[in-house]
CSV table of C-alpha atoms in Angstrom, one decimal:
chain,number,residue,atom,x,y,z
J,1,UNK,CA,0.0,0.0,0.0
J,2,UNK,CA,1.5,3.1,-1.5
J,3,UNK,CA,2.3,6.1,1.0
J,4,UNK,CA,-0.4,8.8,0.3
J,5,UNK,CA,-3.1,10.8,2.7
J,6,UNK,CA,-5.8,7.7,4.0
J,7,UNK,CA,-9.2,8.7,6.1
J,8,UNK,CA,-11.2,6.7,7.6
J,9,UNK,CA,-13.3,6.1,10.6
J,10,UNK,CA,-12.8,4.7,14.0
J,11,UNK,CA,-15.0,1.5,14.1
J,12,UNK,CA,-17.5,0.4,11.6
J,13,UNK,CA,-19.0,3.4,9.3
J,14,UNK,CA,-21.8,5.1,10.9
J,15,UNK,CA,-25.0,3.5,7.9
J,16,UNK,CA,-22.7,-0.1,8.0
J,17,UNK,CA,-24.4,-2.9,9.6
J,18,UNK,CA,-22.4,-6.0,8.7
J,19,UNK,CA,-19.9,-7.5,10.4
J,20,UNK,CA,-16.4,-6.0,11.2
J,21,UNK,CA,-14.6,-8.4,8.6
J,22,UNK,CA,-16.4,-7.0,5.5
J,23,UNK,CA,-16.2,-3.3,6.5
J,24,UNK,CA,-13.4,-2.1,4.4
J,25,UNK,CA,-15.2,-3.2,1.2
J,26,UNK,CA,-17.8,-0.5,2.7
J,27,UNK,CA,-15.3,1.9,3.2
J,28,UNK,CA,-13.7,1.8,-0.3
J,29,UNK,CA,-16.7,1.9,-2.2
J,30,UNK,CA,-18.0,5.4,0.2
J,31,UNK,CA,-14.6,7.0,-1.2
J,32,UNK,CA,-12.1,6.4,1.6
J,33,UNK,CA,-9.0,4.1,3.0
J,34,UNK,CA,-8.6,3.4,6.4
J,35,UNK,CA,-10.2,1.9,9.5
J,36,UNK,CA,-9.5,1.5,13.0
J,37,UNK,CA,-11.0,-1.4,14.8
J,38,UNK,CA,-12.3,-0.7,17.9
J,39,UNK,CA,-11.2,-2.9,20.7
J,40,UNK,CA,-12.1,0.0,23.3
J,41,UNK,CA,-14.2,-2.4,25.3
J,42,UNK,CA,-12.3,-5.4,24.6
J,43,UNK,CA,-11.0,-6.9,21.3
J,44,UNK,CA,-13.7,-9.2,20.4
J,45,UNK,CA,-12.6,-10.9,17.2
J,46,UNK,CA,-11.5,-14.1,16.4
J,47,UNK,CA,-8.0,-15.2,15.0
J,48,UNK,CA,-10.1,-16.6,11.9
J,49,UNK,CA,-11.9,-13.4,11.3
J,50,UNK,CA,-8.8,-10.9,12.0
J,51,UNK,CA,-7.1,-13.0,9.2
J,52,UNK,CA,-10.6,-12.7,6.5
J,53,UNK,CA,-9.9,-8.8,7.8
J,54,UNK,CA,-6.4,-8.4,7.1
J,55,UNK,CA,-7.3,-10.4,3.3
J,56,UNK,CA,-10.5,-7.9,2.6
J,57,UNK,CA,-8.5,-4.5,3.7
J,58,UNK,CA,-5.7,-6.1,1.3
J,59,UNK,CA,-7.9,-6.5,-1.4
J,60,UNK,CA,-9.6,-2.8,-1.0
J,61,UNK,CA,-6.5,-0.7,-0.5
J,62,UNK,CA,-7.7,-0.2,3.2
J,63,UNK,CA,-5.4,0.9,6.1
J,64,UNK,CA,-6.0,-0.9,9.3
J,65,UNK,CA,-5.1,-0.1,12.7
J,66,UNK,CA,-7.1,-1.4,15.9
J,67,UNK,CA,-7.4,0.6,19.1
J,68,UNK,CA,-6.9,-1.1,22.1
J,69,UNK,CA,-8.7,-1.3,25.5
J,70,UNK,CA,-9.7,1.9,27.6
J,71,UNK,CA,-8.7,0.0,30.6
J,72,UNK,CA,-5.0,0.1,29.9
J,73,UNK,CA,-3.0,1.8,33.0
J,74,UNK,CA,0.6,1.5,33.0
J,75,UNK,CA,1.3,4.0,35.5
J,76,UNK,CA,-1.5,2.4,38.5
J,77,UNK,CA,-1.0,2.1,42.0
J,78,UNK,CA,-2.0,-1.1,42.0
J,79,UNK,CA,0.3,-3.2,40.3
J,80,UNK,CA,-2.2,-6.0,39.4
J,81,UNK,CA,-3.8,-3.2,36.8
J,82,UNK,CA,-0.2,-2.7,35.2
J,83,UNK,CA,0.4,-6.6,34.2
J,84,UNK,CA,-3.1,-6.9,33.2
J,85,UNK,CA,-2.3,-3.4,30.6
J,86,UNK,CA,1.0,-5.2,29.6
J,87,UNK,CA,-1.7,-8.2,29.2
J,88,UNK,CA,-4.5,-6.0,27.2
J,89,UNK,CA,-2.0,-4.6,25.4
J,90,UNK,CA,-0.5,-7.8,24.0
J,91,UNK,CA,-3.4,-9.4,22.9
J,92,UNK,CA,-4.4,-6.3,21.1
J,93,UNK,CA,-1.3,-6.1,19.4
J,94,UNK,CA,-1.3,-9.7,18.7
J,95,UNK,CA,-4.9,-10.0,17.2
J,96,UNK,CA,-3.8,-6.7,15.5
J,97,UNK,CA,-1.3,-8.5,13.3
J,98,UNK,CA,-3.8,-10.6,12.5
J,99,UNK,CA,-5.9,-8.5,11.1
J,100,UNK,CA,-3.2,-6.7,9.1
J,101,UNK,CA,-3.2,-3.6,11.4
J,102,UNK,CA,-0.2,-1.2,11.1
J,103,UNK,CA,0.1,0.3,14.8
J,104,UNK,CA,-2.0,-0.8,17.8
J,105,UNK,CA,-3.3,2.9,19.5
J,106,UNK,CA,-4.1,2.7,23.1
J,107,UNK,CA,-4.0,5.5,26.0
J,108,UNK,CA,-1.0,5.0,28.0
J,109,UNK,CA,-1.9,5.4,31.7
J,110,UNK,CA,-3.4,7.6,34.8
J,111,UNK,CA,-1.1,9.9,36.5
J,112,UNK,CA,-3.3,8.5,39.6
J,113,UNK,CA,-1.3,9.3,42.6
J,114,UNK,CA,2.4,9.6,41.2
J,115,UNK,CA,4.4,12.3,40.1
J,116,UNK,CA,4.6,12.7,36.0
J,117,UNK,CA,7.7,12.0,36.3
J,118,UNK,CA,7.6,8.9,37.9
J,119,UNK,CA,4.1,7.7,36.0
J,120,UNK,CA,6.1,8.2,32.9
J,121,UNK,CA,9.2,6.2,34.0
J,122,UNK,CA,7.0,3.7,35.1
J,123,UNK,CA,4.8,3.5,31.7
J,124,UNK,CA,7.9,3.1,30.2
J,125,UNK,CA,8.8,0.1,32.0
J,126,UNK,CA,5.9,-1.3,31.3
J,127,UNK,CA,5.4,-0.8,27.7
J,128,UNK,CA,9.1,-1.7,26.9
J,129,UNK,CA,8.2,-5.0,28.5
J,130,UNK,CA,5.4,-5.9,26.3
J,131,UNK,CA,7.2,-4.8,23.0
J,132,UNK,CA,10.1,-7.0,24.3
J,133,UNK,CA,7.1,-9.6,24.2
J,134,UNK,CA,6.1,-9.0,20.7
J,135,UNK,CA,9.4,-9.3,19.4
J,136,UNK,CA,10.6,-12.3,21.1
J,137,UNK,CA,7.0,-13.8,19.3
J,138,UNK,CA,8.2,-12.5,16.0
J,139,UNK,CA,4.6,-10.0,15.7
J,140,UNK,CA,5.7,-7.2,14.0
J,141,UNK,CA,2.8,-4.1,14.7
J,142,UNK,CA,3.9,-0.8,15.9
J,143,UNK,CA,2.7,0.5,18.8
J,144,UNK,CA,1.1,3.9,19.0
J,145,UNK,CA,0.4,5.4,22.2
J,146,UNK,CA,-1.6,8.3,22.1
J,147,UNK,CA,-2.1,11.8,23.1
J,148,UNK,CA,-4.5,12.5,26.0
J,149,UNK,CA,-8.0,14.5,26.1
J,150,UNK,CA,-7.7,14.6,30.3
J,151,UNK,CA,-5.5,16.3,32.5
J,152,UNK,CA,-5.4,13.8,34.7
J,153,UNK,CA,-3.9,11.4,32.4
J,154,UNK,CA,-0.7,11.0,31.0
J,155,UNK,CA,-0.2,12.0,27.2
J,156,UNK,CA,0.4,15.2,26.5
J,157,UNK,CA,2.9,15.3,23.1
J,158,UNK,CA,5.8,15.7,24.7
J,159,UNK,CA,5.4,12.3,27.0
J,160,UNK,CA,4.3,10.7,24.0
J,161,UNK,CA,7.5,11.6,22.2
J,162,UNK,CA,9.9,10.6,25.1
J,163,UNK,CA,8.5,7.3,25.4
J,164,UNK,CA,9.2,6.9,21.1
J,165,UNK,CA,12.5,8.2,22.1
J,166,UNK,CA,12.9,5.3,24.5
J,167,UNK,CA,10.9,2.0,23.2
J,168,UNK,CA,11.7,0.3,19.6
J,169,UNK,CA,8.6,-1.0,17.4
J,170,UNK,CA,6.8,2.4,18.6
J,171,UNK,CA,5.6,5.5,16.6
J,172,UNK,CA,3.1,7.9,17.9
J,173,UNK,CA,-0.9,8.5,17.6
J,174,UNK,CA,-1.7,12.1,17.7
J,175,UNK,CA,-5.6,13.2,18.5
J,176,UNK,CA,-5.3,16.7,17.5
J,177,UNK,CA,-9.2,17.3,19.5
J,178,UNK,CA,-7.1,15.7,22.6
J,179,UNK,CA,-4.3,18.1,22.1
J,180,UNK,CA,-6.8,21.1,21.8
J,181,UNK,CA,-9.2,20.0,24.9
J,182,UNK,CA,-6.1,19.3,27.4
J,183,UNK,CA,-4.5,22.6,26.1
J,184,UNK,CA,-7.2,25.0,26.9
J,185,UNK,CA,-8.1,24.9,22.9
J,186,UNK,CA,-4.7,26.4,21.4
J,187,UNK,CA,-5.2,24.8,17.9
J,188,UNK,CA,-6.5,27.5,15.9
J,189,UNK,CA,-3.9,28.1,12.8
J,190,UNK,CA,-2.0,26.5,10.9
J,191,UNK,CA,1.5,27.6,12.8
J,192,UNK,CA,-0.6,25.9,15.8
J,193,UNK,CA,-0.6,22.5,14.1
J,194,UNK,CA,2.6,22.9,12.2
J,195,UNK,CA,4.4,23.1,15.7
J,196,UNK,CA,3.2,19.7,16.2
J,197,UNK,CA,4.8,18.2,13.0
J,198,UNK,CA,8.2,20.1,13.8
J,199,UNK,CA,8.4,18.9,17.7
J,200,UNK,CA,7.5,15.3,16.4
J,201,UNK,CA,10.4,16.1,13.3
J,202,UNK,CA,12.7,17.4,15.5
J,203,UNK,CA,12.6,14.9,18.4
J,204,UNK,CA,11.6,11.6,16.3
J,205,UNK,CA,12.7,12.2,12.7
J,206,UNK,CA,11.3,13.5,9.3
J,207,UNK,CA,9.8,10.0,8.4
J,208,UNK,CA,7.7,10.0,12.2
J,209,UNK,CA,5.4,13.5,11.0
J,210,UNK,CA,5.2,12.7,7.3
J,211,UNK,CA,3.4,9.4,8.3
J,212,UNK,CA,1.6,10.9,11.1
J,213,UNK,CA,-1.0,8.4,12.6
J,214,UNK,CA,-3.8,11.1,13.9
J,215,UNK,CA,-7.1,11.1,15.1
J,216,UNK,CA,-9.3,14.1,14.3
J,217,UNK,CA,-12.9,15.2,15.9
J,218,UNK,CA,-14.1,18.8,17.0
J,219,UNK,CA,-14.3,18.6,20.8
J,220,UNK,CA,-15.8,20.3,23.9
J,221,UNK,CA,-13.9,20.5,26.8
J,222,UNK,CA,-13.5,22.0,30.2
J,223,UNK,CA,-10.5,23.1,32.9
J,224,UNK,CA,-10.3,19.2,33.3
J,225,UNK,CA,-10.0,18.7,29.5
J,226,UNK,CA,-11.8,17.1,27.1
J,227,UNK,CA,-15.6,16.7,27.6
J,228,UNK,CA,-17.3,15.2,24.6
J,229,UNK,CA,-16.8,14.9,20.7
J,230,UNK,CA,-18.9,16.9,18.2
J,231,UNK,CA,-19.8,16.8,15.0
J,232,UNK,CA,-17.9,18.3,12.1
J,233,UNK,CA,-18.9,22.2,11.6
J,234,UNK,CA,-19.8,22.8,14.6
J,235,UNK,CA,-19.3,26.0,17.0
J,236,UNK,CA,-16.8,24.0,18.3
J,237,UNK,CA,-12.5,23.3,17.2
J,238,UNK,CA,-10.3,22.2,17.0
J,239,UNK,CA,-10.7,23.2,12.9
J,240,UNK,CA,-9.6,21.0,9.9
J,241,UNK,CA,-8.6,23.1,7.5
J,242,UNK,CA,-5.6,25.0,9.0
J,243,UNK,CA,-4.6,21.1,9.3
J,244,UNK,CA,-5.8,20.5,5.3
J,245,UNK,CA,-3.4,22.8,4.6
J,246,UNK,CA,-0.2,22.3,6.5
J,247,UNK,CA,-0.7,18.3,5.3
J,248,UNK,CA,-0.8,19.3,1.9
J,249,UNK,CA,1.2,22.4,1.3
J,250,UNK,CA,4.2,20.2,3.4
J,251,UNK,CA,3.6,16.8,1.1
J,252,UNK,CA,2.7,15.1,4.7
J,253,UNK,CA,0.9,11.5,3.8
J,254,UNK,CA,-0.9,10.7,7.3
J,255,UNK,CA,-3.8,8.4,8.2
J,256,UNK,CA,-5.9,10.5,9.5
J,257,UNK,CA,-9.7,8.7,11.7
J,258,UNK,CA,-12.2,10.4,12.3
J,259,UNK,CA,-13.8,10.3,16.1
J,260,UNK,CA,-16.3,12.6,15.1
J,261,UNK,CA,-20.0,10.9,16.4
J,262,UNK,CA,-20.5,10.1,13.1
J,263,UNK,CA,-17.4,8.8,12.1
J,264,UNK,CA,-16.9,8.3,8.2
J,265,UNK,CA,-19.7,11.1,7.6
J,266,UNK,CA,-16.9,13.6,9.1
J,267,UNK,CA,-14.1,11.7,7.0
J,268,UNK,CA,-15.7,12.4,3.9
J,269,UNK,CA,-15.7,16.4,4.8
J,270,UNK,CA,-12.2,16.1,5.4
J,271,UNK,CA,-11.7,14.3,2.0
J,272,UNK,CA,-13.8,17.7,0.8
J,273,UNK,CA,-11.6,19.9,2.1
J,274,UNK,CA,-8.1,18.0,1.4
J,275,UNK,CA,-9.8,17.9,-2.3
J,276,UNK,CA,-10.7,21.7,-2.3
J,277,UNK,CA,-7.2,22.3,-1.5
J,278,UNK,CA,-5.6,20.5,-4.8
J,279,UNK,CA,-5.1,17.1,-2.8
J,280,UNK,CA,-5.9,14.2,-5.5
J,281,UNK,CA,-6.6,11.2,-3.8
């Protein structure tokens, strides 16, 4: 599958009723090229299915990634939580490979009661662990943590660089809404979001932003952080096409999923705008 700008939705298009397996047919045919599984609330698919997966997104041209459970915590104070994450996020990386899934997205952990400092060192620890896991199995996935919505939670960009920096077989997931709603909404322009491809350019490399995996949603958010995604074109932000236009005027090819609460709806407006822009997909 040839590098080039991919949107699609997270979890099965919004008007798709079948099952999971024959869902990128769906999504080609509706104009777009990727799809992240949702295994949020546990990765319920079978080894036999998440191999017909892998063979259908093949067949369409569709990217796959799978998103792992909410329940992930490496940085608990209870230390049965952690080995159950390094568990959780195992299997999802495992059944991911299965399915043909590029990166395995998950959120990385609570600060709970720690310091930042110390819930990152420990999140590190833990992660390391499981991708030492993967790789003594021979499953090749990347793993993607991902930028937080919630204060209280650990992922802003910069801890999701550092633990790039530090663990092999990873590459980030940025959620631009997450970004904006933890943030106090600072994503605005397109100087705004180009500072996020530079940081990730600077500190991971020039390949790690021009194949950005991102997330995209307008959000609604409080002191605490993020509150609840919206709909595109709302009176909401972050916006899309500041971000339109830094992808294409800087020839960045990212997979880009829409959260938005109806999912591959929203993805087509993005295709719109990426189109309006010159962008020929």
């Amino acid at each position: 599958m040839p590098r080039k700008i991919r949107l699609g939705p997270a979890g099965n298009p919004a008007d798709y009723s079948g099952p999971s397996v024959n869902a990128p047919e769906f999504i080609r045919e509706e104009g777009l090229s990727a799809y992240e599984y949702q295994g949020t609330r546990g990765v319920r698919i079978s080894e036999e299915n998440a191999q017909k997966l892998s063979e259908n997104a093949e067949e369409n041209d569709v990217w796959v990634t799978i998103h792992g459970q909410y329940w992930i915590n490496f940085a608990s104070a209870k230390k049965d939580t952690i080995e159950k994450s390094k568990d959780r996020l195992f299997k999802a990386a495992r059944i991911g490979s299965l399915m043909g899934a590029h990166q395995v997205v998950f959120h990385p952990a609570y600060y709970s009661d720690r310091s930042k400092e110390e819930a990152l060192k420990i999140t590190i620890e833990g992660i390391k662990e499981v991708v030492e896991r993967l790789e003594d199995e021979g499953i090749e996935i990347l793993i993607g943590p991902e930028t937080t919505g919630r204060k209280s939670q650990l992922g802003t960009l910069s801890e999701i660089i550092k633990i790039c920096q530090e663990i092999p077989m990873t590459a980030p997931t940025v959620d631009f809404a997450h970004i904006h709603a933890r943030t106090g909404g600072t994503l605005e322009t397109k100087d705004d979001y180009l500072k996020i491809f530079e940081q990730i350019e600077d500190e991971l490399g020039a390949k790690s932003a021009k194949n950005l995996h991102a997330h995209f949603t307008e959000v609604e958010f409080t002191e605490k952080g993020e509150k609840k995604h919206l709909t595109y074109e709302t009176d909401y932000s972050p916006p899309f096409k500041p971000l339109a236009e830094v992808v294409v005027e800087n020839d960045f090819t990212p997979v880009i999923i829409s959260e938005s609460p109806i999912l591959d709806k929203d993805a087509l407006k993005f295709k719109e705008e990426l189109e309006k822009l010159g962008y020929k997909f």
